[in-house]
Amino acid sequence: MGTLTTTATRITWMDAVRGTAIVLLLIWHASAVPELYGVDMPSGIRTVNEFFMPYRMPTLMLLSGILLARSLEKPLAKYYAGKFSMILWPYLVWVIIAKMTFLDIEGMPWWHWRAWYATSYLWFLFFIGVYYLIAPAFARLPSWLPAALAVIIGVMLPAGTMEQRMAYFAVFFFGGYWLAKFPDKLAAIINSRLVFLAGIPVAALGLASCFWPEQLHFAVWTAPASVAGMLLLAALFSRLTSRGRGAPALQAFGRSSLIYYVSHFPLMALLSMSALAQLGAVPLAVLNLLAALGLGWFLAWNKQRAPIRWLFEAPRTVTRALERSLNALFRQRVA
């Protein structure tokens, strides 16, 4: 547990925590997507999902930020070419798939720039793409600075706007980047028994979200409790793994989190729009969840095979060509 970049550290908790967040996201959308098409869900299901609202996506953002420091060690051309391949490419591919399957924004044709701006459920990829784009500008500055700026901007911007949400999640992304600068301290927190005291504010925020979901959604001041939720999960899975128990299924979900994330929503939307919606609310939600897990498993199993690989990663010839072009551009600017 000495650093955050070792394989052992990642196996002990990072993939399992990410996998937990992805499963919670799938469970949420399994019932939320049918509601978009007029299927009323029991209030109990909605309440459970609202309890986990402060922890699902903030955890994914925080973990992405933890890996930022390692990414910034690469040459700039390789860094940007890699982010194009693994973030921008799948974003564009799945925006097109979304538009071909379920997404029809009235009065917004494909060629309108707004149609490609943090589109639908793919906003997460858009946001981290923006964060990775600007991150090199902060590489030589104090690691706490971008998170602090995100807090200030998140408080100042009007609540409910896409830009305010982007600032809110930047707190977690760049907060993870700051945490990664202190791996020994982070490991000490995770290994300490005192970390389980975090369960108090974590439960309190979850319960509050059940009663005031709209007021607490994207509220910057709740970020510390959301981070505490991630630390609590990290401590739990770290201990399970050290005792030889582990969480192999959740780790598998975590290692292929992008695949489950981008593939589940169009399938759930198609099922919710079909005659299967007549099954009833709960059966439809269960079907959505099982179908998304099955599709994600199939795609993850075949993710190294073309053309399936190209759904989640740009062709290597395209990535290499972009890297060469960026190298030439950066050398020319330096000269």
Short mmCIF file of C-alpha atoms in Angstrom, two decimals:
data_model
loop_
_atom_site.label_atom_id
_atom_site.label_comp_id
_atom_site.label_asym_id
_atom_site.label_seq_id
_atom_site.Cartn_x
_atom_site.Cartn_y
_atom_site.Cartn_z
CA MET A 1 0.00 0.00 0.00
CA GLY A 2 3.01 2.31 -0.32
CA THR A 3 1.91 3.99 -3.53
CA LEU A 4 -1.20 4.35 -5.65
CA THR A 5 0.46 3.25 -8.83
CA THR A 6 1.36 -0.31 -7.88
CA THR A 7 -0.64 -3.24 -9.17
CA ALA A 8 -1.11 -4.56 -5.64
CA THR A 9 -2.69 -1.34 -4.43
CA ARG A 10 -5.08 -1.18 -7.34
CA ILE A 11 -6.16 -4.80 -6.87
CA THR A 12 -6.81 -4.35 -3.17
CA TRP A 13 -9.41 -1.63 -3.47
CA MET A 14 -9.45 0.63 -6.53
CA ASP A 15 -11.14 -1.69 -9.03
CA ALA A 16 -13.56 -3.01 -6.42
CA VAL A 17 -14.60 0.52 -5.41
CA ARG A 18 -15.03 1.52 -9.04
CA GLY A 19 -17.00 -1.67 -9.69
CA THR A 20 -19.31 -0.90 -6.78
CA ALA A 21 -20.00 2.58 -8.15
CA ILE A 22 -20.75 1.17 -11.62
CA VAL A 23 -23.15 -1.44 -10.25
CA LEU A 24 -24.95 1.24 -8.23
CA LEU A 25 -25.21 3.33 -11.40
CA LEU A 26 -26.72 0.41 -13.34
CA ILE A 27 -29.20 -0.26 -10.52
CA TRP A 28 -30.22 3.39 -10.56
CA HIS A 29 -30.69 3.62 -14.32
CA ALA A 30 -32.52 0.27 -14.41
CA SER A 31 -35.44 2.03 -12.74
CA ALA A 32 -34.78 5.64 -13.77
CA VAL A 33 -34.76 4.98 -17.52
CA PRO A 34 -38.28 3.43 -17.54
CA GLU A 35 -39.53 6.50 -15.68
CA LEU A 36 -38.35 8.63 -18.61
CA TYR A 37 -40.85 6.70 -20.73
CA GLY A 38 -43.79 6.95 -18.36
CA VAL A 39 -43.33 3.83 -16.23
CA ASP A 40 -43.93 4.70 -12.58
CA MET A 41 -41.57 3.06 -10.13
CA PRO A 42 -42.33 2.32 -6.46
CA SER A 43 -41.22 5.14 -4.18
CA GLY A 44 -39.05 2.73 -2.18
CA ILE A 45 -36.83 2.07 -5.20
CA ARG A 46 -36.49 5.79 -5.80
CA THR A 47 -35.58 6.38 -2.15
CA VAL A 48 -32.83 3.74 -2.16
CA ASN A 49 -31.33 5.23 -5.31
CA GLU A 50 -31.42 8.71 -3.79
CA PHE A 51 -29.49 7.46 -0.75
CA PHE A 52 -26.54 6.56 -3.00
CA MET A 53 -26.80 9.70 -5.14
CA PRO A 54 -23.89 11.53 -3.39
CA TYR A 55 -21.56 8.58 -3.88
CA ARG A 56 -21.99 6.99 -7.32
CA MET A 57 -20.54 9.47 -9.78
CA PRO A 58 -18.36 11.41 -7.29
CA THR A 59 -16.55 8.14 -6.53
CA LEU A 60 -15.92 7.49 -10.24
CA MET A 61 -14.62 11.03 -10.63
CA LEU A 62 -12.36 10.77 -7.60
CA LEU A 63 -10.81 7.52 -8.82
CA SER A 64 -10.23 9.00 -12.28
CA GLY A 65 -8.45 11.93 -10.67
CA ILE A 66 -6.24 9.64 -8.59
CA LEU A 67 -4.85 8.22 -11.84
CA LEU A 68 -4.23 11.67 -13.33
CA ALA A 69 -0.79 12.11 -11.75
CA ARG A 70 0.50 9.00 -13.51
CA SER A 71 -0.98 10.15 -16.83
CA LEU A 72 0.77 13.52 -16.56
CA GLU A 73 4.14 11.77 -16.41
CA LYS A 74 3.80 10.92 -20.11
CA PRO A 75 5.05 13.19 -22.90
CA LEU A 76 2.37 15.70 -23.80
CA ALA A 77 1.72 14.30 -27.29
CA LYS A 78 1.32 10.76 -25.92
CA TYR A 79 -0.88 12.08 -23.12
CA TYR A 80 -3.33 13.87 -25.42
CA ALA A 81 -3.35 11.10 -28.03
CA GLY A 82 -4.20 8.60 -25.29
CA LYS A 83 -7.05 10.72 -23.96
CA PHE A 84 -8.40 11.13 -27.48
CA SER A 85 -8.33 7.36 -27.91
CA MET A 86 -9.85 6.40 -24.55
CA ILE A 87 -12.21 9.31 -23.83
CA LEU A 88 -13.10 11.48 -26.83
CA TRP A 89 -13.37 8.58 -29.29
CA PRO A 90 -15.82 6.47 -27.23
CA TYR A 91 -17.76 9.62 -26.37
CA LEU A 92 -18.33 10.42 -30.04
CA VAL A 93 -19.08 6.79 -30.93
CA TRP A 94 -21.68 6.38 -28.22
CA VAL A 95 -23.28 9.78 -28.83
CA ILE A 96 -23.94 8.53 -32.37
CA ILE A 97 -25.27 5.21 -31.03
CA ALA A 98 -27.49 7.10 -28.58
CA LYS A 99 -28.88 9.25 -31.38
CA MET A 100 -29.53 6.17 -33.52
CA THR A 101 -31.34 4.28 -30.76
CA PHE A 102 -33.19 6.56 -28.37
CA LEU A 103 -31.89 10.14 -28.22
CA ASP A 104 -33.96 12.67 -30.15
CA ILE A 105 -33.64 16.21 -28.84
CA GLU A 106 -36.41 18.28 -30.39
CA GLY A 107 -35.20 21.32 -32.27
CA MET A 108 -31.55 20.29 -32.03
CA PRO A 109 -30.21 18.72 -35.26
CA TRP A 110 -27.06 16.61 -35.31
CA TRP A 111 -24.95 19.44 -36.69
CA HIS A 112 -25.81 21.80 -33.80
CA TRP A 113 -22.89 22.04 -31.36
CA ARG A 114 -25.23 21.65 -28.40
CA ALA A 115 -26.10 18.17 -29.61
CA TRP A 116 -22.53 17.12 -28.78
CA TYR A 117 -22.13 19.07 -25.53
CA ALA A 118 -22.28 16.80 -22.44
CA THR A 119 -24.89 14.74 -24.26
CA SER A 120 -27.42 12.73 -22.26
CA TYR A 121 -25.95 10.05 -19.96
CA LEU A 122 -22.50 10.48 -21.57
CA TRP A 123 -21.85 13.73 -19.69
CA PHE A 124 -19.33 11.88 -17.47
CA LEU A 125 -16.98 11.23 -20.40
CA PHE A 126 -17.41 14.80 -21.62
CA PHE A 127 -16.56 16.19 -18.19
CA ILE A 128 -13.42 14.13 -17.65
CA GLY A 129 -12.39 14.94 -21.22
CA VAL A 130 -12.48 18.63 -20.29
CA TYR A 131 -10.58 17.96 -17.06
CA TYR A 132 -7.87 16.00 -18.86
CA LEU A 133 -7.65 18.75 -21.49
CA ILE A 134 -6.83 21.45 -18.94
CA ALA A 135 -4.92 19.31 -16.42
CA PRO A 136 -1.41 19.83 -17.94
CA ALA A 137 -1.78 23.55 -17.25
CA PHE A 138 -1.78 22.75 -13.52
CA ALA A 139 1.06 20.21 -13.57
CA ARG A 140 3.67 22.68 -12.24
CA LEU A 141 1.32 24.37 -9.76
CA PRO A 142 0.35 23.25 -6.24
CA SER A 143 -1.73 20.07 -6.50
CA TRP A 144 -4.51 21.49 -4.31
CA LEU A 145 -5.03 24.54 -6.55
CA PRO A 146 -7.35 23.09 -9.26
CA ALA A 147 -9.62 21.50 -6.63
CA ALA A 148 -9.78 24.79 -4.74
CA LEU A 149 -10.64 26.68 -7.93
CA ALA A 150 -13.35 24.12 -8.69
CA VAL A 151 -14.88 24.70 -5.24
CA ILE A 152 -14.96 28.46 -5.79
CA ILE A 153 -16.43 28.17 -9.29
CA GLY A 154 -18.94 25.55 -8.18
CA VAL A 155 -20.23 27.88 -5.47
CA MET A 156 -20.37 30.94 -7.71
CA LEU A 157 -22.10 29.46 -10.76
CA PRO A 158 -25.91 29.23 -10.88
CA ALA A 159 -27.17 25.94 -9.48
CA GLY A 160 -28.63 23.53 -12.01
CA THR A 161 -26.54 24.64 -14.97
CA MET A 162 -24.33 22.18 -16.80
CA GLU A 163 -21.30 24.34 -16.06
CA GLN A 164 -22.02 24.30 -12.31
CA ARG A 165 -22.24 20.51 -12.44
CA MET A 166 -18.94 20.42 -14.28
CA ALA A 167 -17.34 22.50 -11.52
CA TYR A 168 -18.91 20.29 -8.83
CA PHE A 169 -17.46 17.09 -10.30
CA ALA A 170 -14.12 18.83 -10.93
CA VAL A 171 -13.83 19.06 -7.15
CA PHE A 172 -13.67 15.25 -7.02
CA PHE A 173 -11.51 14.76 -10.09
CA PHE A 174 -8.85 17.22 -9.01
CA GLY A 175 -9.37 16.25 -5.39
CA GLY A 176 -8.33 12.74 -6.39
CA TYR A 177 -5.29 14.21 -8.13
CA TRP A 178 -4.37 15.99 -4.90
CA LEU A 179 -4.88 12.82 -2.81
CA ALA A 180 -2.59 10.86 -5.13
CA LYS A 181 0.26 13.20 -4.20
CA PHE A 182 0.16 11.77 -0.66
CA PRO A 183 -0.08 7.99 -1.17
CA ASP A 184 1.35 7.07 2.22
CA LYS A 185 -1.10 9.30 4.06
CA LEU A 186 -4.00 7.99 2.00
CA ALA A 187 -2.93 4.42 2.70
CA ALA A 188 -2.67 5.22 6.42
CA ILE A 189 -6.23 6.57 6.43
CA ILE A 190 -7.57 3.51 4.62
CA ASN A 191 -5.75 1.13 6.95
CA SER A 192 -6.80 2.94 10.13
CA ARG A 193 -9.79 1.71 12.12
CA LEU A 194 -10.83 5.32 12.62
CA VAL A 195 -11.86 5.48 8.95
CA PHE A 196 -15.04 3.61 9.84
CA LEU A 197 -16.17 6.63 11.82
CA ALA A 198 -16.74 8.12 8.37
CA GLY A 199 -19.84 5.95 8.27
CA ILE A 200 -21.61 8.58 10.41
CA PRO A 201 -21.43 11.52 7.94
CA VAL A 202 -21.81 9.09 5.01
CA ALA A 203 -25.08 7.71 6.38
CA ALA A 204 -26.26 11.19 7.36
CA LEU A 205 -25.75 12.59 3.87
CA GLY A 206 -27.36 9.54 2.29
CA LEU A 207 -30.43 9.89 4.49
CA ALA A 208 -30.60 13.63 3.84
CA SER A 209 -30.50 12.92 0.10
CA CYS A 210 -33.60 10.76 0.48
CA PHE A 211 -35.54 13.76 1.83
CA TRP A 212 -33.97 16.64 -0.09
CA PRO A 213 -32.53 15.16 -3.32
CA GLU A 214 -32.92 18.26 -5.45
CA GLN A 215 -31.43 20.60 -2.86
CA LEU A 216 -28.37 18.38 -2.23
CA HIS A 217 -27.67 17.29 -5.79
CA PHE A 218 -24.42 18.92 -6.98
CA ALA A 219 -24.03 20.86 -3.72
CA VAL A 220 -20.31 21.55 -3.38
CA TRP A 221 -20.40 21.70 0.42
CA THR A 222 -21.39 18.00 0.57
CA ALA A 223 -18.16 16.92 -1.18
CA PRO A 224 -16.25 15.94 2.01
CA ALA A 225 -18.94 13.39 2.95
CA SER A 226 -18.91 12.00 -0.59
CA VAL A 227 -15.13 11.56 -0.38
CA ALA A 228 -15.60 9.87 3.00
CA GLY A 229 -17.90 7.36 1.31
CA MET A 230 -15.15 6.42 -1.15
CA LEU A 231 -12.60 6.09 1.66
CA LEU A 232 -14.99 3.86 3.57
CA LEU A 233 -15.39 1.53 0.58
CA ALA A 234 -11.63 1.55 0.00
CA ALA A 235 -11.03 0.52 3.61
CA LEU A 236 -13.60 -2.25 3.39
CA PHE A 237 -12.27 -3.79 0.18
CA SER A 238 -8.66 -3.38 1.26
CA ARG A 239 -9.37 -5.45 4.35
CA LEU A 240 -11.35 -8.08 2.46
CA THR A 241 -8.55 -8.57 -0.04
CA SER A 242 -5.85 -8.74 2.63
CA ARG A 243 -7.80 -11.57 4.27
CA GLY A 244 -7.96 -13.53 1.03
CA ARG A 245 -11.65 -12.90 0.39
CA GLY A 246 -11.60 -10.14 -2.19
CA ALA A 247 -14.43 -9.10 -4.48
CA PRO A 248 -13.58 -10.59 -7.90
CA ALA A 249 -16.90 -9.75 -9.54
CA LEU A 250 -16.76 -6.11 -8.50
CA GLN A 251 -13.10 -5.90 -9.53
CA ALA A 252 -14.05 -7.23 -12.97
CA PHE A 253 -16.77 -4.59 -13.26
CA GLY A 254 -14.26 -1.95 -12.21
CA ARG A 255 -11.63 -2.97 -14.74
CA SER A 256 -14.22 -2.69 -17.53
CA SER A 257 -16.16 0.21 -16.05
CA LEU A 258 -16.11 2.25 -19.25
CA ILE A 259 -17.71 -0.58 -21.19
CA TYR A 260 -20.57 -1.04 -18.72
CA TYR A 261 -21.02 2.71 -18.49
CA VAL A 262 -21.38 3.53 -22.17
CA SER A 263 -23.29 0.40 -23.24
CA HIS A 264 -26.06 0.12 -20.66
CA PHE A 265 -28.24 3.17 -21.29
CA PRO A 266 -29.22 2.64 -24.95
CA LEU A 267 -30.18 -0.96 -24.19
CA MET A 268 -32.26 0.03 -21.18
CA ALA A 269 -33.97 2.75 -23.22
CA LEU A 270 -34.86 0.33 -26.03
CA LEU A 271 -36.27 -2.19 -23.56
CA SER A 272 -38.24 0.52 -21.76
CA MET A 273 -39.75 1.75 -25.03
CA SER A 274 -40.69 -1.75 -26.17
CA ALA A 275 -43.71 -3.92 -25.40
CA LEU A 276 -41.72 -5.37 -22.50
CA ALA A 277 -42.71 -2.26 -20.53
CA GLN A 278 -46.06 -4.00 -20.07
CA LEU A 279 -44.37 -6.46 -17.70
CA GLY A 280 -44.66 -3.90 -14.92
CA ALA A 281 -42.29 -1.52 -13.19
CA VAL A 282 -40.23 -3.87 -11.02
CA PRO A 283 -39.92 -6.71 -13.59
CA LEU A 284 -38.84 -4.16 -16.21
CA ALA A 285 -36.22 -2.73 -13.85
CA VAL A 286 -34.86 -6.22 -13.14
CA LEU A 287 -34.81 -7.01 -16.87
CA ASN A 288 -32.97 -3.75 -17.58
CA LEU A 289 -30.33 -4.55 -14.98
CA LEU A 290 -29.77 -8.14 -16.09
CA ALA A 291 -29.69 -7.19 -19.78
CA ALA A 292 -27.17 -4.40 -19.14
CA LEU A 293 -24.96 -6.72 -17.10
CA GLY A 294 -25.14 -9.37 -19.83
CA LEU A 295 -24.33 -6.96 -22.64
CA GLY A 296 -21.52 -5.39 -20.64
CA TRP A 297 -20.05 -8.81 -19.84
CA PHE A 298 -20.13 -9.84 -23.51
CA LEU A 299 -18.49 -6.62 -24.67
CA ALA A 300 -15.88 -6.76 -21.89
CA TRP A 301 -15.06 -10.38 -22.76
CA ASN A 302 -14.45 -9.40 -26.39
CA LYS A 303 -13.01 -5.93 -25.85
CA GLN A 304 -9.65 -6.80 -27.42
CA ARG A 305 -11.24 -7.93 -30.68
CA ALA A 306 -11.90 -5.57 -33.55
CA PRO A 307 -14.39 -4.12 -34.33
CA ILE A 308 -15.75 -4.36 -30.76
CA ARG A 309 -12.55 -2.74 -29.47
CA TRP A 310 -13.27 0.29 -31.63
CA LEU A 311 -16.45 0.97 -29.66
CA PHE A 312 -14.30 1.88 -26.67
CA GLU A 313 -10.90 2.79 -28.08
CA ALA A 314 -9.75 4.50 -31.26
CA PRO A 315 -7.95 2.30 -33.82
CA ARG A 316 -4.26 2.23 -32.98
CA THR A 317 -3.28 3.62 -36.39
CA VAL A 318 -5.43 6.68 -35.71
CA THR A 319 -3.95 7.14 -32.23
CA ARG A 320 -0.37 6.78 -33.47
CA ALA A 321 -0.98 9.21 -36.33
CA LEU A 322 -2.43 11.75 -33.91
CA GLU A 323 0.52 11.33 -31.54
CA ARG A 324 2.99 11.94 -34.40
CA SER A 325 1.07 15.03 -35.49
CA LEU A 326 0.98 16.42 -31.96
CA ASN A 327 4.69 15.73 -31.52
CA ALA A 328 5.47 17.69 -34.68
CA LEU A 329 3.15 20.50 -33.58
CA PHE A 330 4.69 20.78 -30.12
CA ARG A 331 8.24 20.71 -31.51
CA GLN A 332 7.35 23.42 -33.99
CA ARG A 333 5.89 25.62 -31.24
CA VAL A 334 8.97 25.14 -29.05
CA ALA A 335 11.27 26.03 -31.97
#
